[in-house]
Short mmCIF file of C-alpha atoms and ligand atoms in Angstrom, two decimals:
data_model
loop_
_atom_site.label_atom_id
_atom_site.label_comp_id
_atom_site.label_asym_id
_atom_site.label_seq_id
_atom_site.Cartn_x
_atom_site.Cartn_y
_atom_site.Cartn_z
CA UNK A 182 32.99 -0.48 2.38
CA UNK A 183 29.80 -2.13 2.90
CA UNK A 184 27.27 1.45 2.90
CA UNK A 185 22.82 0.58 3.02
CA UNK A 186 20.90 -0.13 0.14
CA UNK A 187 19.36 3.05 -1.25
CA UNK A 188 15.77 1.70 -1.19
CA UNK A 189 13.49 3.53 -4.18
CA UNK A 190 11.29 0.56 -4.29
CA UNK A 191 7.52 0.62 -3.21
CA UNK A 192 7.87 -1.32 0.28
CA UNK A 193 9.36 -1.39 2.65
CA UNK A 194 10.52 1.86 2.05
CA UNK A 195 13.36 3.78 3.41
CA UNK A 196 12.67 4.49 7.33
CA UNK A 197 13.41 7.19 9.05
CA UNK A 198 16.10 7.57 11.75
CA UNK A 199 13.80 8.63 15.06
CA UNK A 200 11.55 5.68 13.93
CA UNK A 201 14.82 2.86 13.84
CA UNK A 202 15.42 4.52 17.17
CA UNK A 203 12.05 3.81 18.72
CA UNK A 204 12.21 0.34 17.68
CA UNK A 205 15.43 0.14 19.15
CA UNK A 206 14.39 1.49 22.20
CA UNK A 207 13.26 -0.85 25.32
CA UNK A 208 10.17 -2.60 25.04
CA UNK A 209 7.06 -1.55 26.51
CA UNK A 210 5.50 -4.59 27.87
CA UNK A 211 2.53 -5.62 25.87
CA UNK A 212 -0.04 -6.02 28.40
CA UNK A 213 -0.38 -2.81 30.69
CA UNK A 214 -0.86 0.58 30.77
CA UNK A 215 2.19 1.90 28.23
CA UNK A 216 1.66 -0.30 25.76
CA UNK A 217 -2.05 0.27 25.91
CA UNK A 218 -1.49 4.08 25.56
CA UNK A 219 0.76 3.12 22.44
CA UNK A 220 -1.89 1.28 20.98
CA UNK A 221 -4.14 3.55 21.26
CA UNK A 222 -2.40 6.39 19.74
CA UNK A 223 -1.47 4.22 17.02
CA UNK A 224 -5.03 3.04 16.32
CA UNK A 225 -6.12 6.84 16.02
CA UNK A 226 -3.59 8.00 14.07
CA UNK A 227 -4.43 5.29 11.83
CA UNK A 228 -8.00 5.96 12.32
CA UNK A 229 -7.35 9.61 10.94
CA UNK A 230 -5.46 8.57 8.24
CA UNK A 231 -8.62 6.03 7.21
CA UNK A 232 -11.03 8.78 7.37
CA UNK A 233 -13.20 6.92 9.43
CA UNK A 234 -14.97 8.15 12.83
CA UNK A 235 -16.94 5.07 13.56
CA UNK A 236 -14.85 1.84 11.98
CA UNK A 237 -12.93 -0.12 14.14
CA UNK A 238 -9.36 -0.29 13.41
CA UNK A 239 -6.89 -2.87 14.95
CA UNK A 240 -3.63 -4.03 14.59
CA UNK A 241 -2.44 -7.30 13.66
CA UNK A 242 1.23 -8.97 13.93
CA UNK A 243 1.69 -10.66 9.92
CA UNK A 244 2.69 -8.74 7.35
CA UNK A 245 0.12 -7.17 5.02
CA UNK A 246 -1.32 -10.05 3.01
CA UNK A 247 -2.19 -11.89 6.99
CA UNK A 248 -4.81 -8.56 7.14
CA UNK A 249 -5.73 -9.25 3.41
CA UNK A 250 -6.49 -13.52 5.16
CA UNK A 251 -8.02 -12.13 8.05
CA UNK A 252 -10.60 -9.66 6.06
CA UNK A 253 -11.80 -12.88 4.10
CA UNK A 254 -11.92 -15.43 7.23
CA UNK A 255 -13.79 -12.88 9.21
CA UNK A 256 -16.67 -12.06 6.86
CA UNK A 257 -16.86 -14.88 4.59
CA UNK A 258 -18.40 -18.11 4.60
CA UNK A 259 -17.72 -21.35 2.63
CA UNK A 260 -19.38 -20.87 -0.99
CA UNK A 261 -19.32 -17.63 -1.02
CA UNK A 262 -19.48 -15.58 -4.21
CA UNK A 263 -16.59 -13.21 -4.24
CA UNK A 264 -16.36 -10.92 -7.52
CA UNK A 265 -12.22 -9.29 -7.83
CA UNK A 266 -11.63 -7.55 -10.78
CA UNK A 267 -8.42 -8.31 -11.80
CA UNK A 268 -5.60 -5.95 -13.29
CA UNK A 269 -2.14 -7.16 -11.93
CA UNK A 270 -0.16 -8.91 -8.65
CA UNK A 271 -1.82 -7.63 -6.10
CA UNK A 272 -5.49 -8.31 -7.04
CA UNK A 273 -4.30 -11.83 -8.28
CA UNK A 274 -3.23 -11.91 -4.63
CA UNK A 275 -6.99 -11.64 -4.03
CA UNK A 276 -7.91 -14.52 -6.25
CA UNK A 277 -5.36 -16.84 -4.97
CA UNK A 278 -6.61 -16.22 -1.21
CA UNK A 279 -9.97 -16.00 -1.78
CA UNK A 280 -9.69 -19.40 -3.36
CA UNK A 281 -7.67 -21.15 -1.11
CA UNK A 282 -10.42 -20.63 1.53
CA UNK A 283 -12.85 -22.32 -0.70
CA UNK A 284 -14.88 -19.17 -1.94
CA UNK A 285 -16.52 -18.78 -5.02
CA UNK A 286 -14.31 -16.58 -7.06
CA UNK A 287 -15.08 -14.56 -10.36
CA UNK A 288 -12.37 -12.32 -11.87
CA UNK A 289 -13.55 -9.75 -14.35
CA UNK A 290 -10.04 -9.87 -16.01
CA UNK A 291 -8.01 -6.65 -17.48
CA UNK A 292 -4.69 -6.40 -19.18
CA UNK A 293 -2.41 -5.47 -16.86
CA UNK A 294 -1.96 -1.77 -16.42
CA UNK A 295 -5.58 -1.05 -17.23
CA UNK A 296 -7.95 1.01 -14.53
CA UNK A 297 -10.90 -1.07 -13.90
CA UNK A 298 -14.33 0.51 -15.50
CA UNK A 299 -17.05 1.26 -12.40
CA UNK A 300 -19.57 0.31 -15.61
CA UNK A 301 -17.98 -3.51 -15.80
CA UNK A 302 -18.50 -3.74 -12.46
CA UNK A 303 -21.92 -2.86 -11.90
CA UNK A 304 -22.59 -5.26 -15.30
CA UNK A 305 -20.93 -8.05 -13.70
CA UNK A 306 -23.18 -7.81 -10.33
CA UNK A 307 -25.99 -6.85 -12.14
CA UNK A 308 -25.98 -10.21 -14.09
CA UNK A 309 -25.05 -12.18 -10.35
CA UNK A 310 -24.71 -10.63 -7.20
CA UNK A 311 -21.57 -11.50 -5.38
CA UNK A 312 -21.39 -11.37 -1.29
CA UNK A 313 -18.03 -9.18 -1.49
CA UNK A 314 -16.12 -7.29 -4.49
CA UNK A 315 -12.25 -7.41 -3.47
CA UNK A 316 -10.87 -4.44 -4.23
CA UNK A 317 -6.80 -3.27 -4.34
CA UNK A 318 -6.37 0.70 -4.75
CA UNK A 319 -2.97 1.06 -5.46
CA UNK A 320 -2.30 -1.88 -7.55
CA UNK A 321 1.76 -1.79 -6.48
CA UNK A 322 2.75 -3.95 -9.35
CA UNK A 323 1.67 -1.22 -12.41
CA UNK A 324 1.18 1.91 -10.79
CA UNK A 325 -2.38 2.34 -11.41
CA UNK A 326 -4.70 4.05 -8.75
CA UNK A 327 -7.71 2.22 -9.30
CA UNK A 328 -11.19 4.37 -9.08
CA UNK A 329 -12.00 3.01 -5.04
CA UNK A 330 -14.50 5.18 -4.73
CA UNK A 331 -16.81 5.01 -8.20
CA UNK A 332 -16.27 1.23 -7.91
CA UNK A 333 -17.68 1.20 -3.99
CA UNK A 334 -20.16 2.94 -4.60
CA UNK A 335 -21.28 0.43 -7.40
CA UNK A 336 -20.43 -2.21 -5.22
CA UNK A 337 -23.09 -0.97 -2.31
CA UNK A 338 -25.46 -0.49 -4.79
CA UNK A 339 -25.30 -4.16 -5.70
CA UNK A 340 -25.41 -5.36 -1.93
CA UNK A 341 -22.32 -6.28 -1.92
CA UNK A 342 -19.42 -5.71 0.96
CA UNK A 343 -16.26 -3.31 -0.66
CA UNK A 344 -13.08 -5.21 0.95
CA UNK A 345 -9.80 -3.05 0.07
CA UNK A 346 -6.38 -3.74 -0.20
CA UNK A 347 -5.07 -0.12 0.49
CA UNK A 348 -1.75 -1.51 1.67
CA UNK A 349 -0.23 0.85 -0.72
CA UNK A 350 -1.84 3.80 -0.82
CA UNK A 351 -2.98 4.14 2.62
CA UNK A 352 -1.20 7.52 3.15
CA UNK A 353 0.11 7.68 0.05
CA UNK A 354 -3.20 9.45 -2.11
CA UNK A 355 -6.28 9.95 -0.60
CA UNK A 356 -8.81 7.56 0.95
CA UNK A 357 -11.85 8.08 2.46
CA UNK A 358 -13.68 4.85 4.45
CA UNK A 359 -16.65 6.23 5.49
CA UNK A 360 -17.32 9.01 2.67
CA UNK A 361 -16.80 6.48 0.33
CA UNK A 362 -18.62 2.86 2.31
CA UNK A 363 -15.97 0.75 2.42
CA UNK A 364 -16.55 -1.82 4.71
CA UNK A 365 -12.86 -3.40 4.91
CA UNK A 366 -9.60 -1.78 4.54
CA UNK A 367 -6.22 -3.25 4.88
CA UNK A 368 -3.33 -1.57 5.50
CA UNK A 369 0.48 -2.16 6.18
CA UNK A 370 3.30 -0.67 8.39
CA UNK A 371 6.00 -1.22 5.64
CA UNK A 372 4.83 1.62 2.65
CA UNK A 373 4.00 5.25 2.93
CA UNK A 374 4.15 5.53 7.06
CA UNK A 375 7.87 4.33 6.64
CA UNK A 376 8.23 1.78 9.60
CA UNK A 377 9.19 -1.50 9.35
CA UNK A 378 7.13 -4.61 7.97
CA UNK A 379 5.62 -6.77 10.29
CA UNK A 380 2.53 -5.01 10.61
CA UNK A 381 -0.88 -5.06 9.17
CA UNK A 382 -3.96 -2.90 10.04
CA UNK A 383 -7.91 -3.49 9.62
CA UNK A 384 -10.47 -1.08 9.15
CA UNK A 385 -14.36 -2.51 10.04
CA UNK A 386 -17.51 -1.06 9.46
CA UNK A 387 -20.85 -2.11 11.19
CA UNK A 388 -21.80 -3.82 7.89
CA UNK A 389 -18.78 -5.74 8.13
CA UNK A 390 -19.53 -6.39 11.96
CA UNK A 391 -22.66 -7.75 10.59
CA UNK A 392 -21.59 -10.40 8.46
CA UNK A 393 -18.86 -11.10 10.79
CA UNK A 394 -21.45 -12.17 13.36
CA UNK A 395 -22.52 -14.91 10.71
CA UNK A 396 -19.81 -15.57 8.63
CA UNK A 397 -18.32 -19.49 9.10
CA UNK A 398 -15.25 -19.76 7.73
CA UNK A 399 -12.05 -20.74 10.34
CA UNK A 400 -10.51 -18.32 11.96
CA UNK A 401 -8.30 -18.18 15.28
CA UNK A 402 -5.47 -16.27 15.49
CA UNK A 403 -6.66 -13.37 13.21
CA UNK A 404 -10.74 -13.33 14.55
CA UNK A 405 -11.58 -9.78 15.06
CA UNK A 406 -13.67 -10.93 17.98
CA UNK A 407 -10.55 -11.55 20.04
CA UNK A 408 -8.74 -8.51 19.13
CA UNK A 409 -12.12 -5.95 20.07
CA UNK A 410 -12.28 -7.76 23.19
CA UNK A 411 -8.69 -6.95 24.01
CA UNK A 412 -8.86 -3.75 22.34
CA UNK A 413 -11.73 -2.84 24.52
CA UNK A 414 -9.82 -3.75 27.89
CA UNK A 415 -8.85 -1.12 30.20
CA UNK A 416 -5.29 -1.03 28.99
CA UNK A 417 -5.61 -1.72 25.43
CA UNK A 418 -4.32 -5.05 24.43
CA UNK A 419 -3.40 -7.51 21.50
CA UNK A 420 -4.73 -10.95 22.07
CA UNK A 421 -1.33 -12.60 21.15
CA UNK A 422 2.19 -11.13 21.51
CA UNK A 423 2.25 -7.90 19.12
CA UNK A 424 5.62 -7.11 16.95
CA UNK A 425 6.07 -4.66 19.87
CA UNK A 426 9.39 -3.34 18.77
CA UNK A 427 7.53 -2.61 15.08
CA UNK A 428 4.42 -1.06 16.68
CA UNK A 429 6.85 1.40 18.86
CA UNK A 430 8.84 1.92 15.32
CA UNK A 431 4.57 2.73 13.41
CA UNK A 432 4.28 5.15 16.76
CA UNK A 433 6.81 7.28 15.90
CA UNK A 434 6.47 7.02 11.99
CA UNK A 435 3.22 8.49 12.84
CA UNK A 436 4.21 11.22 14.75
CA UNK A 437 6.67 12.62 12.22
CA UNK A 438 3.74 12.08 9.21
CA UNK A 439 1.57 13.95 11.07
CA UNK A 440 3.99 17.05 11.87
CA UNK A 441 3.72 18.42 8.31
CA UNK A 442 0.26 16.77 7.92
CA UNK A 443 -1.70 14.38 5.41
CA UNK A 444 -2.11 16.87 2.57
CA UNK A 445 1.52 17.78 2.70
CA UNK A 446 3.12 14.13 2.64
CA UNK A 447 0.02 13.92 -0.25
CA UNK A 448 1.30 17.13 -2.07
CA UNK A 449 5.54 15.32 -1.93
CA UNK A 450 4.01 12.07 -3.44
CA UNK A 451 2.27 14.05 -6.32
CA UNK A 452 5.35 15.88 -6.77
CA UNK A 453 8.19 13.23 -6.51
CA UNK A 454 5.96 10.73 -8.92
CA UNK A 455 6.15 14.13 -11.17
CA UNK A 456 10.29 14.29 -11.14
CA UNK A 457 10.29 10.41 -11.46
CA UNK A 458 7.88 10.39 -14.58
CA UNK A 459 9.40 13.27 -16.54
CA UNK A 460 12.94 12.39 -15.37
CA UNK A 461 12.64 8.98 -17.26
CA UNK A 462 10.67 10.29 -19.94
CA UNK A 463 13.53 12.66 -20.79
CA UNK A 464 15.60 9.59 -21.00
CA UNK A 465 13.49 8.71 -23.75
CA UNK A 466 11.72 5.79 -21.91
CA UNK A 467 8.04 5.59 -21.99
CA UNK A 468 6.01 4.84 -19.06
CA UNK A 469 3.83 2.12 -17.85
CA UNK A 470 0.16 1.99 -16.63
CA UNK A 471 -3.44 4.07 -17.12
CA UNK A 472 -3.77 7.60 -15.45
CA UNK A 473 -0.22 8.29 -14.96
CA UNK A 474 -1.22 11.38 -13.19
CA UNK A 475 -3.11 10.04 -10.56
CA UNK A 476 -0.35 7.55 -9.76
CA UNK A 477 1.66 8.55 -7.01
CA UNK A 478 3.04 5.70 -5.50
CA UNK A 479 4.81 3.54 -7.69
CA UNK A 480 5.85 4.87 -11.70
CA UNK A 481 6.52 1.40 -13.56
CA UNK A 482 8.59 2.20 -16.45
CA UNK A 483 9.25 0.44 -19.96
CA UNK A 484 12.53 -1.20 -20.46
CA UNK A 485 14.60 0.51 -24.28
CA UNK A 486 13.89 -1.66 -26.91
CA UNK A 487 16.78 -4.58 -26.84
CA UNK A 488 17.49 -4.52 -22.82
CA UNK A 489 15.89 -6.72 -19.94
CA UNK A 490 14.28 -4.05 -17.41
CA UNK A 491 15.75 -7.00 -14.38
CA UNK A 492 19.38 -6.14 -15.93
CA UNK A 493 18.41 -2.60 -15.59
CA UNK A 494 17.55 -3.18 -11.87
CA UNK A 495 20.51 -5.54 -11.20
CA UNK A 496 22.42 -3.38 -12.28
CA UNK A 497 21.49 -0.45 -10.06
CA UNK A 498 21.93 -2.45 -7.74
CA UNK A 499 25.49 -3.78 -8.05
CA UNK A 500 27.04 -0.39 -9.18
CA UNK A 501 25.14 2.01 -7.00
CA UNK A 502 23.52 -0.13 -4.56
CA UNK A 503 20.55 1.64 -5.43
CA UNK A 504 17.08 -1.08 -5.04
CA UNK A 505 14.56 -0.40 -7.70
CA UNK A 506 11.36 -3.17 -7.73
CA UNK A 507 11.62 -5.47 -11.13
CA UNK A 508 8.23 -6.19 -12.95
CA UNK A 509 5.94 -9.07 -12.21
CA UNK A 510 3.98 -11.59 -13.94
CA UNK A 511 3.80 -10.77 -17.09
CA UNK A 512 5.61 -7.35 -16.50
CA UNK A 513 8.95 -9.53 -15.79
CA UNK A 514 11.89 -8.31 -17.77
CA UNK A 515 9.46 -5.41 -19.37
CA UNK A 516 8.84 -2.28 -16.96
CA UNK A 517 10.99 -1.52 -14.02
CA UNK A 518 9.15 0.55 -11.11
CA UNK A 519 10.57 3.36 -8.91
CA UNK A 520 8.65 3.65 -5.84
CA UNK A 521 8.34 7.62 -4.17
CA UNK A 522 6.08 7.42 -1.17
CA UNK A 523 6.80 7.35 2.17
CA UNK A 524 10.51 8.78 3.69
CA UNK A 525 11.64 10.06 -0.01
CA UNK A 526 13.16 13.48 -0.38
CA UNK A 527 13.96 15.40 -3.44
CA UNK A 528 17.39 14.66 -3.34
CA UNK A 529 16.74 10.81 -2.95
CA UNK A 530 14.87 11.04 -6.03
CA UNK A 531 17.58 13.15 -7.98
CA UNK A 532 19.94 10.90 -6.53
CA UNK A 533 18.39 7.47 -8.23
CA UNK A 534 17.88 9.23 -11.57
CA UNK A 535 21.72 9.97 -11.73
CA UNK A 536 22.29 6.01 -10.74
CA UNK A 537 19.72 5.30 -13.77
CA UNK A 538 21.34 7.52 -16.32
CA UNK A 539 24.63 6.05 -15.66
CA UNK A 540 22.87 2.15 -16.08
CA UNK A 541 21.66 3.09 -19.09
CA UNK A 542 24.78 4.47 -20.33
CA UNK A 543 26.51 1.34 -19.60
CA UNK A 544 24.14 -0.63 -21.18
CA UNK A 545 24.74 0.23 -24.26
CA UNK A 546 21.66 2.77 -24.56
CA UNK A 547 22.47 6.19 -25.59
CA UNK A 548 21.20 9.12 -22.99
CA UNK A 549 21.95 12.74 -22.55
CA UNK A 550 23.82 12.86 -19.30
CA UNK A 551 21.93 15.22 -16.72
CA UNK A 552 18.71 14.93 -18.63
CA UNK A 553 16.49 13.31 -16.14
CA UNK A 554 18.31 15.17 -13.25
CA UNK A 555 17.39 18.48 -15.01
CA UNK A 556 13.96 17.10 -15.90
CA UNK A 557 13.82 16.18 -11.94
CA UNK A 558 14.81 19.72 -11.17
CA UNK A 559 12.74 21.10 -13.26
CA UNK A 560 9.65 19.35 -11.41
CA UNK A 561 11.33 20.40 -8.06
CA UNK A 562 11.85 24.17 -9.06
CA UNK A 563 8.54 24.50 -9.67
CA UNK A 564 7.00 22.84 -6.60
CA UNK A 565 9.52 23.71 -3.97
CA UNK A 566 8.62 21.91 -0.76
CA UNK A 567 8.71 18.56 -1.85
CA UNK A 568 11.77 17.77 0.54
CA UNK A 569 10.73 16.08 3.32
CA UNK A 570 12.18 19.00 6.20
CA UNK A 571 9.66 21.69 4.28
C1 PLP B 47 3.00 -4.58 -0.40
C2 PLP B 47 1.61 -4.90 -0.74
C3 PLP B 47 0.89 -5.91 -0.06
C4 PLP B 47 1.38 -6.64 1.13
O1 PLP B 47 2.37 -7.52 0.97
P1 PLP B 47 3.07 -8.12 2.27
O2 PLP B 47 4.37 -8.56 1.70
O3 PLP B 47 2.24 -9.22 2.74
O4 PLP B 47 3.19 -7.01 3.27
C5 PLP B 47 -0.44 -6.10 -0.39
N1 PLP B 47 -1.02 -5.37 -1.35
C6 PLP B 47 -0.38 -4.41 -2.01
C7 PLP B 47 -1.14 -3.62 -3.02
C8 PLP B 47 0.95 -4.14 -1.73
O5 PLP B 47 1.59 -3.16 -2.37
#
């Protein structure tokens, strides 16, 4: 019998059963007065979440990497100097857009896994100052929480826009957009609100605004021009036909985050990425990445000596239909990452250790059965409310 993927990867992530209903539901016709009153909900929710009270936030149909394109086409000029400091996928992700609009791009490169020094950064600027620093805050492919906040602050200092890629960690660990200056943030439907993908959300301050107004790079479908001027209308609006079905799915994600409240969903994610790192390390695996203990969305975890972490992950996935995200770059074959933010429960997590024991049994490397259950347990005894009914 065919059952549905158990999803422990870091996006999407699994979605809750009132949300698949909304999306299921009958559309609301995009241009009028419920889909405005939608939108609007959405946008403050998400507003909330951002910490902001004055940035503009909108919603736009791509996935999250189109809100990534649209932050650099809306502020950003041929030329420009853009500084990204570069410590896995996602802020390679960066580098690759950045350049393929013809910006200026200068990396200030770390191994993979590393957290990226406030102290490099201000050197870097200090020696040329850069237009924008590109920032990503949960770098999804090593686990790492990078320091948002020292490194804006830096960043200001310098003149220079802060442009974040918090498609990750967005209500996963805490942000703050005005307390700590961003100027753009990106976020997605797809991670720790537990919708579907399909779409991305934009966070603008009044500096941003600013260089918007002069900023000459091409831009149509995602200019933030059109979508304030719709925004503004009566009846809130996109400018272009919105993933309605998705946004009706993000409405009701919403709603159920915000019943137990953002320190609470914060509080699971601390304590699942808890069960998840002492469950493997009782397994006798090490894990992957700087400041393990800030890292609460994503644990990336070390293949045993003398296995390939992708036969690790094929394999939970062919015995036990269990989907765990493979390393990339030059983490292929090496770590393996769990993902625990969003829709996860205790038992979800309890659940995929037992699947992982089991792999590693059958292949071929020796584990106590139980251990990283009891490890798990141990975490969960400790910290009860982590389930996602408390
Ligand atoms: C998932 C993710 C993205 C967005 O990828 P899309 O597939 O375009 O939604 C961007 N940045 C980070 C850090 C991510 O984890």
């Amino acid at each position: 019998m065919d059952r549905p993927e158990i999803i422990l990867a870091p996006g999407p992530t699994p979605i809750p059963p009132e949300v698949l209903l909304a999306q299921g539901s009958p559309l609301v016709y995009h241009r009028g007065p419920g889909f405005g009153q939608l939108m609007r909900e959405v946008t403050d929710r998400l507003r909330e979440l951002y910490r902001t009270e004055s940035a503009d936030v909108f919603l736009i149909t791509s996935s999250g990497t189109g809100g990534l394109e649209s932050a650099v086409q809306n502020v950003l000029s041929p030329g420009d100097e853009v500084l990204v400091p570069l410590a896995g996928y996602f802020s390679e992700r960066w580098t690759k857009l950045a350049e393929a609009h013809g910006l200026n791009v200068r990396t200030i490169e770390y191994e993979w896994g590393q957290k990226v020094r406030p102290d490099d950064l201000a050197k870097a600027l200090a020696e040329r100052p850069a237009k924008a620093v590109l920032l990503t805050h949960s770098e999804t492919s090593t686990g790492v929480i990078q320091p948002v906040q020292e490194l804006a602050r830096v960043a200001r200092e310098a003149g220079a826009l802060v442009i974040v890629d918090v498609v990750s960690s967005l209500g996963a660990v805490p942000f703050a957009f005005d307390e700590w200056g961003i100027d753009v943030a990106v976020g997605g439907s797809q991670k720790a609100l537990a919708a579907s993908p399909g779409l991305a959300f934009v966070a603008i301050s009044d500096r941003a605004w600013e260089a918007h107004a002069t900023a000459t790079l091409p831009r149509f479908y995602f200019d933030w021009s059109i979508y304030k001027e719709f925004a503004e209308r009566k009846h809130p609006e996109n400018p272009w036909t919105p993933a309605i079905s998705v946004t009706q799915g993000l409405h009701a994600a919403l709603e159920l985050y915000f019943q137990d409240g953002v320190d609470v969903a914060m509080k699971r994610h601390r304590t699942l990425s808890r069960a998840v790192k002492e469950g493997v390390q009782a397994l006798g695996l090490d894990l992957f990445g700087a400041g393990l203990e800030d890292n609460w969305t994503v644990t990336a975890i070390r293949a045993p000596e003398g296995i390939d972490a992708d036969t690790i992950s094929d394999r939970l996935r062919s015995d036990f239909g269990v989907v765990i995200a493979p390393g990339q770059g030059p983490l292929k074959g090496k770590v393996f990452r769990i993902g625990h933010f969003g829709y996860f429960s205790e038992l979800d997590i309890i659940r995929g250790l037992a699947a992982l024991e089991m792999t590693l049994e059958r292949l071929g490397h020796p584990v106590k059965r139980g251990a990283a259950v009891a490890a798990a347990e141990g975490v969960f005894q400790e910290a009860p409310g982590a389930s996602n009914d408390a």
